[in-house]
Amino acid sequence: MHMERKTLYIRTYGCQMNFHDSERIAGILGTEGYQLTDRPEKADLIIFNTCSIREKAEQKFYSDLGRLRKLKKTNPRLKIGVGGCIAQQEGEKIFKKVPYVNLVLGPQNLDILPELIGTEKGTSLEDRPVHVKTYIPPQRLDRIKAWVTIMYGCDNFCSYCVVPYTRGRERSRPWKDIYREVKELSEAGYKEVTLLGQNVNSFSRNLEEDIDFPDLLYKLSEIDGIERIRFITSHPKDLSRNLIRAMKELQKVCEHIHLPLQSGSDKVLQLMNRGYTYRDYKEKVDFLRAEIPVIAITTDIITGFPRESEKDFEKTVKALKEINYDGIFAFKYSKRPNTSAVKLPDHISDKVKAERLSRVLEIQDEITLKKNKDLIGKEIEVLVEGKSKNYEDKMTGRTRTNKIVNFPGKTDLVGKVINLRIIEARHHSLEGEIL
Ligand code: SAH
Ligand code: SF4
Ligand code: F3S
């Protein structure tokens, strides 16, 4: 049968999981004859893979969507689909808000896409716990590093967060499926995998298999060709000594952990339903550093959570100084639909949230720069990823601790692990030279 060639444009917002879902969307539509384009005006189908984590992400999507509306006039055959977390959250309401949208597809229903694209107004939003077993071969954008989802959804219900509502209940993939995928990646020449889940530490909680996340790391480490294993995200309450031991023992597991603190105040942590105190958290960090001295630790911080007093905020500042993170992502608290924090008393004004955010960023900038400067003169192992985006004549790679290093070098180094000497440090990257 002759398959008509069509073009697909995907715009992605949000976390790595969403970016990886876009690779799966491209994979599944590739088998239907769709080819990716990076120009929306050339597309027969445009998919917005949306994020709902903060109001800003949502606004960005609606304004981008509005801007592409004119393309419907120039190409009457054009279809527009909305996937991801806003699709799940809003459902059919999107058709009312934006009548020129054709499809609304939740993150658990990517495999239904081929059936939907034939319809004029299609939705697929059901909770489908079995979809963890449906393997959709992704069309990956990178040849060296690959994302591998190990679990879907989240059961933690942090009081500010939409993810449990948009991604549904926590479900892990059977470990053999994950193993097979990583094996195939190694055969295809990939060097690095990043295991994805909202809370990778609770991997397998729903499985009947007798395996936990550290066990999975041991198994995946056996696969030849894969040189580096990363994972994201770890919830502090579930970070076990076994995981720390696995990180220490397994050569392939990189010395980096993203461990979202959110706040340094126990009162706020409790209101957030995070399930740990600052002290619990700090003890884990101390243990991590005692076992793996070179480990890089990064975090997420929310400023201006409801009822966060000046005193509570000072505790976050103190925590940042005490822990000395390698990097942070910080956000102003944003009210989200369905979440319980919306109902808390004493919401903080935007002005105060913004002031606290800039203070946090300023403090961390200084810490990050100092940490990066400490690396000057040191020899560091880097996996070369490709040409530098910021410097035309340079290559770029990452250290095991997930820091970006730019250096003069040739493109035949891509995919190789090499040693560099660090010669300069910036806020968000390092400069190196080949040894
Ligand atoms: N599962 C991961 C993170 C998912 S969301 C975890 O638990 O760590 C990524 C980050 O977005 C969160 O760590 C949090 O800092 C931030 N975030 C989530 N909801 C938010 C909200 N309503 N307002 C501001 N920041 C939010
Ligand atoms: Fe959201 Fe908390 Fe789940 Fe992370 S652990 S996705 S912050 S509910
Ligand atoms: Fe956003 Fe959904 Fe990821 S809300 S951060 S795309 S899980």
Coordinates of C-alpha atoms and ligand atoms in Angstrom, one line a residue:
M1 CA 0.0 0.0 0.0
H2 CA 1.3 3.4 -0.9
M3 CA 1.6 5.5 2.2
E4 CA 1.1 9.2 1.8
R5 CA 4.0 11.3 3.1
K6 CA 2.9 13.9 5.6
T7 CA 4.8 16.2 7.9
L8 CA 4.6 16.6 11.6
Y9 CA 5.7 19.4 13.8
I10 CA 5.9 18.9 17.6
R11 CA 6.4 21.6 20.2
T12 CA 7.3 20.4 23.6
Y13 CA 7.1 22.1 27.0
G14 CA 8.1 20.8 30.5
C15 CA 10.2 18.0 31.9
Q16 CA 12.4 15.4 30.3
M17 CA 9.5 12.9 30.5
N18 CA 7.5 15.1 28.2
F19 CA 10.4 15.6 25.8
H20 CA 10.8 11.8 25.7
D21 CA 7.1 11.4 25.1
S22 CA 7.5 13.7 22.1
E23 CA 10.1 11.3 20.8
R24 CA 7.6 8.5 21.2
I25 CA 4.9 10.6 19.4
A26 CA 7.4 11.1 16.5
G27 CA 8.1 7.3 16.6
I28 CA 4.4 6.3 16.5
L29 CA 3.5 8.8 13.8
G30 CA 6.6 7.9 11.8
T31 CA 5.0 4.4 11.3
E32 CA 2.0 6.2 9.9
G33 CA 4.1 8.0 7.3
Y34 CA 4.7 11.3 9.1
Q35 CA 8.1 13.0 8.9
L36 CA 9.3 15.5 11.4
T37 CA 9.8 19.1 10.4
D38 CA 11.1 22.0 12.5
R39 CA 8.9 24.4 10.6
P40 CA 5.3 24.6 11.7
E41 CA 4.2 26.3 8.5
K42 CA 5.2 23.1 6.6
A43 CA 3.3 20.7 8.8
D44 CA 0.1 18.7 8.1
L45 CA -0.2 18.0 11.8
I46 CA 1.0 20.1 14.7
I47 CA 1.2 18.6 18.2
F48 CA 1.7 20.6 21.3
N49 CA 3.0 18.4 24.0
T50 CA 2.1 20.6 27.0
C51 CA 3.1 21.2 30.6
S52 CA 0.9 22.3 33.4
I53 CA 3.4 22.5 36.3
R54 CA 3.1 26.3 36.7
E55 CA 0.7 28.8 35.4
K56 CA 3.4 30.4 33.2
A57 CA 3.9 27.1 31.3
E58 CA 0.2 27.0 30.6
Q59 CA 0.1 30.6 29.4
K60 CA 3.0 30.0 27.2
F61 CA 1.2 27.2 25.5
Y62 CA -2.0 29.1 24.9
S63 CA -0.2 32.1 23.4
D64 CA 1.9 29.8 21.1
L65 CA -1.3 28.0 20.1
G66 CA -2.9 31.4 19.3
R67 CA 0.0 32.4 17.1
L68 CA -0.2 29.3 15.0
R69 CA -3.9 29.8 14.4
K70 CA -3.3 31.6 11.1
L71 CA -1.7 28.5 9.6
K72 CA -5.1 26.9 9.6
K73 CA -6.2 29.5 7.0
T74 CA -3.3 28.9 4.7
N75 CA -3.5 25.2 5.0
P76 CA -7.1 24.0 5.6
R77 CA -6.0 20.4 5.9
L78 CA -3.8 21.2 8.9
K79 CA -4.7 19.4 12.1
I80 CA -3.8 20.6 15.6
G81 CA -3.4 18.2 18.5
V82 CA -2.9 18.9 22.2
G83 CA -1.1 16.3 24.3
G84 CA 0.7 16.3 27.6
C85 CA -0.4 17.5 31.0
I86 CA -2.7 20.4 30.0
A87 CA -4.5 18.0 27.7
Q88 CA -5.2 15.6 30.6
Q89 CA -6.1 18.4 33.0
E90 CA -8.5 20.3 30.7
G91 CA -9.8 17.5 28.6
E92 CA -12.7 18.4 26.2
K93 CA -12.8 21.9 27.7
I94 CA -9.9 22.7 25.3
F95 CA -12.3 22.4 22.3
K96 CA -14.5 25.1 23.9
K97 CA -11.6 27.4 24.7
V98 CA -9.9 26.8 21.4
P99 CA -12.3 25.6 18.7
Y100 CA -9.7 25.0 16.0
V101 CA -8.0 22.2 18.1
N102 CA -8.7 18.8 16.6
L103 CA -7.3 16.3 19.1
V104 CA -6.8 16.1 22.8
L105 CA -4.6 13.3 24.0
G106 CA -3.5 12.5 27.6
P107 CA 0.0 11.3 28.4
Q108 CA -1.3 7.7 29.0
N109 CA -2.7 7.4 25.5
L110 CA 0.0 8.0 23.0
D111 CA -0.5 4.6 21.4
I112 CA -4.0 5.7 20.4
L113 CA -2.7 8.6 18.3
P114 CA -3.0 6.8 14.9
E115 CA -6.7 6.2 15.5
L116 CA -7.3 9.8 16.6
I117 CA -5.6 11.6 13.7
G118 CA -8.3 10.4 11.3
T119 CA -11.1 12.2 13.3
E120 CA -12.2 15.8 13.2
K121 CA -12.6 16.1 17.0
G122 CA -11.0 13.3 18.9
T123 CA -10.1 12.8 22.5
S124 CA -8.3 10.1 24.4
L125 CA -7.9 10.8 28.1
E126 CA -8.6 7.5 29.9
D127 CA -6.6 6.2 32.7
R128 CA -4.8 3.2 31.2
P129 CA -2.7 1.4 33.7
V130 CA -1.6 -1.2 31.2
H131 CA 0.0 1.2 28.8
V132 CA 3.3 0.7 30.7
K133 CA 3.6 -2.5 28.8
T134 CA 3.0 -0.9 25.4
Y135 CA 6.4 -0.2 24.0
I136 CA 6.4 2.6 21.5
P137 CA 9.7 2.8 19.6
P138 CA 10.8 6.4 20.0
Q139 CA 12.3 8.4 17.3
R140 CA 15.2 9.8 19.4
L141 CA 16.8 13.1 18.6
D142 CA 20.2 12.3 20.1
R143 CA 22.6 9.5 19.1
I144 CA 24.7 9.4 22.2
K145 CA 22.4 9.9 25.2
A146 CA 18.9 8.4 25.5
W147 CA 16.0 8.7 27.9
V148 CA 14.3 5.6 29.1
T149 CA 11.1 5.9 31.1
I150 CA 11.1 3.4 34.0
M151 CA 7.9 4.5 35.6
Y152 CA 4.8 6.6 34.9
G153 CA 2.7 8.8 37.2
C154 CA 3.1 9.8 40.8
D155 CA 1.4 8.9 44.1
N156 CA 3.0 11.5 46.3
F157 CA 0.5 14.2 46.1
C158 CA 2.7 17.1 47.2
S159 CA 0.1 19.7 47.9
Y160 CA 1.2 22.2 45.2
C161 CA 1.7 19.7 42.4
V162 CA -0.5 18.8 39.4
V163 CA 1.5 15.7 38.3
P164 CA -0.6 13.1 40.2
Y165 CA -3.7 14.5 38.5
T166 CA -2.2 14.8 35.0
R167 CA 0.0 11.6 34.9
G168 CA -2.2 9.4 37.0
R169 CA -1.2 6.7 39.5
E170 CA 2.3 5.5 39.8
R171 CA 3.1 2.5 37.5
S172 CA 6.5 0.9 36.9
R173 CA 7.5 -0.8 33.7
P174 CA 8.5 -4.5 34.1
W175 CA 12.3 -4.6 34.5
K176 CA 12.9 -6.9 31.6
D177 CA 11.3 -4.4 29.2
I178 CA 13.6 -1.7 30.5
Y179 CA 16.6 -4.0 30.2
R180 CA 15.7 -4.9 26.7
E181 CA 15.4 -1.3 25.7
V182 CA 18.7 -0.3 27.2
K183 CA 20.3 -3.3 25.5
E184 CA 19.0 -2.2 22.2
L185 CA 20.3 1.3 22.8
S186 CA 23.7 -0.1 23.5
E187 CA 23.6 -2.1 20.3
A188 CA 22.6 1.1 18.4
G189 CA 25.7 2.8 19.8
Y190 CA 24.3 4.9 22.6
K191 CA 26.7 5.6 25.5
E192 CA 24.5 7.1 28.1
V193 CA 21.0 6.4 29.5
T194 CA 18.9 8.6 31.8
L195 CA 16.2 6.6 33.6
L196 CA 13.1 8.7 34.0
G197 CA 10.3 8.7 36.6
Q198 CA 8.7 11.3 38.9
N199 CA 10.1 9.3 41.8
V200 CA 12.6 6.7 40.6
N201 CA 13.3 5.5 44.1
S202 CA 9.9 4.0 44.4
F203 CA 10.4 2.0 41.2
S204 CA 8.6 -1.4 41.3
R205 CA 6.3 -0.6 44.1
N206 CA 3.4 -1.8 42.0
L207 CA 5.2 -4.7 40.3
E208 CA 5.1 -8.3 41.4
E209 CA 8.7 -8.7 40.6
D210 CA 11.1 -8.9 43.5
I211 CA 13.3 -6.0 42.4
D212 CA 13.8 -2.4 43.5
F213 CA 15.5 0.6 42.0
P214 CA 19.1 -0.2 43.2
D215 CA 18.7 -3.8 41.9
L216 CA 17.7 -2.3 38.5
L217 CA 20.9 -0.2 38.5
Y218 CA 22.9 -3.3 39.1
K219 CA 21.2 -5.1 36.3
L220 CA 21.5 -2.3 33.8
S221 CA 25.2 -1.9 34.7
E222 CA 25.9 -5.3 33.1
I223 CA 25.0 -4.0 29.6
D224 CA 28.2 -3.6 27.6
G225 CA 28.6 -0.4 25.6
I226 CA 26.5 1.8 27.9
E227 CA 29.1 3.8 29.8
R228 CA 27.0 6.1 31.9
I229 CA 23.7 5.7 33.7
R230 CA 21.8 8.7 35.2
F231 CA 18.4 8.9 36.7
I232 CA 15.9 11.6 37.6
T233 CA 14.1 12.4 39.9
S234 CA 14.8 11.0 43.4
H235 CA 12.3 11.9 46.1
P236 CA 14.3 12.5 49.4
K237 CA 11.9 10.5 51.5
D238 CA 12.6 7.4 49.5
L239 CA 16.3 7.8 49.0
S240 CA 17.6 4.6 50.6
R241 CA 21.1 3.6 51.8
N242 CA 20.9 0.8 49.3
L243 CA 20.6 3.3 46.5
I244 CA 23.6 5.2 47.8
R245 CA 25.5 2.0 48.0
A246 CA 24.6 1.1 44.4
M247 CA 25.7 4.6 43.3
K248 CA 29.0 4.1 45.1
E249 CA 29.7 0.6 43.9
L250 CA 28.6 0.9 40.3
Q251 CA 31.1 2.5 38.1
K252 CA 28.6 3.4 35.4
V253 CA 26.2 5.2 37.6
C254 CA 27.2 8.9 37.5
E255 CA 28.1 10.9 40.6
H256 CA 25.1 13.3 40.4
I257 CA 21.8 13.3 42.2
H258 CA 18.9 15.7 41.7
L259 CA 17.2 15.8 45.1
P260 CA 14.4 18.4 45.3
L261 CA 14.4 20.0 48.7
Q262 CA 11.6 22.6 48.0
S263 CA 12.0 24.4 51.3
G264 CA 14.3 24.5 54.3
S265 CA 11.4 25.0 56.8
D266 CA 9.8 22.0 58.4
K267 CA 6.5 23.9 58.7
V268 CA 6.4 24.5 55.0
L269 CA 7.6 21.0 54.1
Q270 CA 4.8 19.6 56.1
L271 CA 2.2 21.9 54.4
M272 CA 3.7 20.7 51.1
N273 CA 3.2 17.1 52.2
R274 CA 6.8 16.2 51.4
G275 CA 7.2 13.5 54.0
Y276 CA 10.6 14.6 55.4
T277 CA 12.1 17.3 57.7
Y278 CA 15.1 19.4 56.8
R279 CA 17.1 17.3 59.3
D280 CA 16.1 14.0 57.5
Y281 CA 17.2 15.6 54.3
K282 CA 20.4 16.9 55.6
E283 CA 21.3 13.6 57.1
K284 CA 20.9 11.9 53.7
V285 CA 23.0 14.6 52.0
D286 CA 25.8 14.1 54.6
F287 CA 25.7 10.4 54.1
L288 CA 25.8 10.7 50.3
R289 CA 28.8 13.0 50.6
A290 CA 30.6 10.7 53.1
E291 CA 30.1 7.7 50.8
I292 CA 30.7 9.5 47.4
P293 CA 32.8 12.6 48.1
V294 CA 32.8 13.9 44.5
I295 CA 29.0 13.7 44.2
A296 CA 27.2 16.7 42.7
I297 CA 23.9 17.5 44.3
T298 CA 21.2 19.7 42.7
T299 CA 17.8 20.7 43.8
D300 CA 14.4 22.4 43.3
I301 CA 13.2 25.3 45.5
I302 CA 9.8 26.9 45.6
T303 CA 9.6 30.4 47.0
G304 CA 6.5 31.9 48.6
F305 CA 4.5 28.8 49.3
P306 CA 1.3 29.7 51.2
R307 CA 2.0 30.6 54.8
E308 CA 5.8 30.9 54.2
S309 CA 6.9 33.6 56.7
E310 CA 10.0 35.6 56.4
K311 CA 11.4 33.3 59.1
D312 CA 10.5 30.2 57.1
F313 CA 12.1 31.7 54.0
E314 CA 15.3 32.4 56.0
K315 CA 15.5 28.7 56.7
T316 CA 15.6 28.0 53.0
V317 CA 18.4 30.5 52.6
K318 CA 20.3 28.9 55.4
A319 CA 19.8 25.4 53.9
L320 CA 21.2 26.6 50.5
K321 CA 24.3 27.9 52.3
E322 CA 24.7 24.8 54.4
I323 CA 24.2 22.3 51.6
N324 CA 26.2 24.1 49.0
Y325 CA 24.4 22.7 46.0
D326 CA 26.1 22.4 42.6
G327 CA 23.0 23.9 41.0
I328 CA 19.3 24.6 41.7
F329 CA 16.1 25.2 39.8
A330 CA 14.0 27.7 41.7
F331 CA 10.4 28.8 41.1
K332 CA 7.8 31.1 42.6
Y333 CA 4.9 29.1 44.0
S334 CA 2.1 28.9 41.4
K335 CA -1.5 28.0 42.2
R336 CA -2.6 24.9 40.3
P337 CA -6.0 23.4 39.6
N338 CA -7.1 20.4 41.8
T339 CA -4.1 20.7 44.2
S340 CA -4.8 21.0 47.9
A341 CA -2.4 24.0 48.5
V342 CA -4.9 26.2 46.7
K343 CA -7.2 26.0 49.7
L344 CA -4.5 27.0 52.3
P345 CA -4.9 30.3 54.0
D346 CA -2.3 33.2 53.7
H347 CA -1.2 33.0 50.1
I348 CA 1.8 35.2 49.5
S349 CA 1.8 38.2 47.2
D350 CA 3.5 37.9 43.9
K351 CA 5.9 40.7 44.8
V352 CA 7.2 38.8 47.9
K353 CA 7.4 35.5 46.0
A354 CA 9.5 37.3 43.3
E355 CA 11.7 39.0 45.8
R356 CA 12.4 35.7 47.6
L357 CA 13.0 34.0 44.3
S358 CA 15.6 36.6 43.2
R359 CA 17.3 36.3 46.6
V360 CA 17.6 32.5 46.2
L361 CA 18.9 32.8 42.7
E362 CA 21.5 35.4 43.7
I363 CA 22.8 33.3 46.6
Q364 CA 23.0 30.2 44.5
D365 CA 24.7 31.9 41.6
E366 CA 27.6 32.8 43.9
I367 CA 27.8 29.2 45.3
T368 CA 27.7 27.7 41.8
L369 CA 30.4 29.9 40.5
K370 CA 32.6 29.2 43.4
K371 CA 32.1 25.5 43.0
N372 CA 32.9 25.7 39.3
K373 CA 36.0 27.8 40.0
D374 CA 37.2 25.1 42.4
L375 CA 37.5 22.8 39.4
I376 CA 40.0 25.0 37.5
G377 CA 43.2 23.2 37.0
K378 CA 41.6 19.8 37.6
E379 CA 41.5 16.9 35.2
I380 CA 37.9 15.7 34.4
E381 CA 36.3 12.9 32.5
V382 CA 33.8 14.2 29.8
L383 CA 31.5 12.4 27.4
V384 CA 31.6 14.4 24.2
E385 CA 28.0 15.2 23.0
G386 CA 28.5 17.4 20.0
K387 CA 29.2 20.9 18.8
S388 CA 28.9 23.6 21.4
K389 CA 25.7 25.6 21.0
N390 CA 27.3 28.8 22.3
Y391 CA 30.7 28.7 20.8
E392 CA 30.9 28.0 17.1
D393 CA 34.5 26.6 17.1
K394 CA 34.1 24.4 20.2
M395 CA 32.8 21.0 21.2
T396 CA 30.7 20.3 24.2
G397 CA 30.5 17.4 26.7
R398 CA 29.3 16.7 30.2
T399 CA 31.2 15.6 33.3
R400 CA 29.9 12.6 35.3
T401 CA 28.7 15.2 37.7
N402 CA 26.5 16.7 34.9
K403 CA 28.4 19.9 34.3
I404 CA 28.8 21.2 30.8
V405 CA 32.3 21.7 29.5
N406 CA 33.1 23.4 26.2
F407 CA 36.5 22.8 24.6
P408 CA 38.4 23.1 21.3
G409 CA 38.2 19.8 19.5
K410 CA 37.1 17.9 16.4
T411 CA 33.7 16.4 15.7
D412 CA 35.1 12.9 15.5
L413 CA 35.3 13.0 19.3
V414 CA 31.5 12.8 19.5
G415 CA 30.4 9.8 21.6
K416 CA 33.9 9.4 23.2
V417 CA 34.8 9.6 26.8
I418 CA 37.9 11.8 27.1
N419 CA 39.9 13.6 29.8
L420 CA 40.0 17.4 29.9
R421 CA 41.7 20.0 32.0
I422 CA 39.4 22.7 33.3
I423 CA 40.8 26.1 32.5
E424 CA 37.9 28.5 33.1
A425 CA 34.7 28.5 35.0
R426 CA 31.4 30.3 34.3
H427 CA 28.0 30.2 36.0
H428 CA 26.5 27.5 33.8
S429 CA 29.5 25.9 32.1
L430 CA 33.2 25.2 32.2
E431 CA 35.9 25.7 29.6
G432 CA 38.4 22.9 29.1
E433 CA 41.3 21.7 27.0
I434 CA 42.2 18.3 25.8
L435 CA 45.0 16.7 27.8
Ligands
SAH1 N1 8.8 14.6 40.6 C1 9.8 15.6 40.8 C2 9.5 17.0 40.3 C3 8.4 17.3 39.4 S1 8.0 18.9 39.1 C4 9.9 15.8 42.3 O1 9.1 15.5 43.1 O2 11.0 16.3 42.6 C5 9.5 19.8 39.1 C6 9.6 20.9 40.1 O3 8.6 21.9 39.8 C7 9.3 20.5 41.5 O4 10.3 19.9 42.2 C8 8.9 21.8 42.2 O5 10.0 22.5 42.7 C9 8.3 22.6 41.0 N2 6.9 22.8 41.1 C10 5.9 21.8 41.0 N3 4.7 22.4 41.2 C11 4.9 23.7 41.4 C12 4.0 24.8 41.7 N4 2.7 24.6 41.8 N5 4.6 26.0 41.8 C13 5.9 26.2 41.7 N6 6.8 25.2 41.5 C14 6.3 24.0 41.3
SF4_2 FE1 4.8 16.4 42.1 FE2 5.6 15.6 44.5 FE3 5.0 13.8 42.6 FE4 7.2 15.3 42.4 S1 6.8 13.8 44.0 S2 5.7 14.8 40.8 S3 6.5 17.3 43.2 S4 3.6 15.2 43.6
F3S3 FE1 5.0 19.5 33.2 FE2 3.7 17.3 33.2 FE3 6.3 17.2 33.2 S1 3.2 19.1 34.3 S2 6.8 19.0 34.4 S3 5.1 18.0 31.6 S4 4.9 15.8 34.2

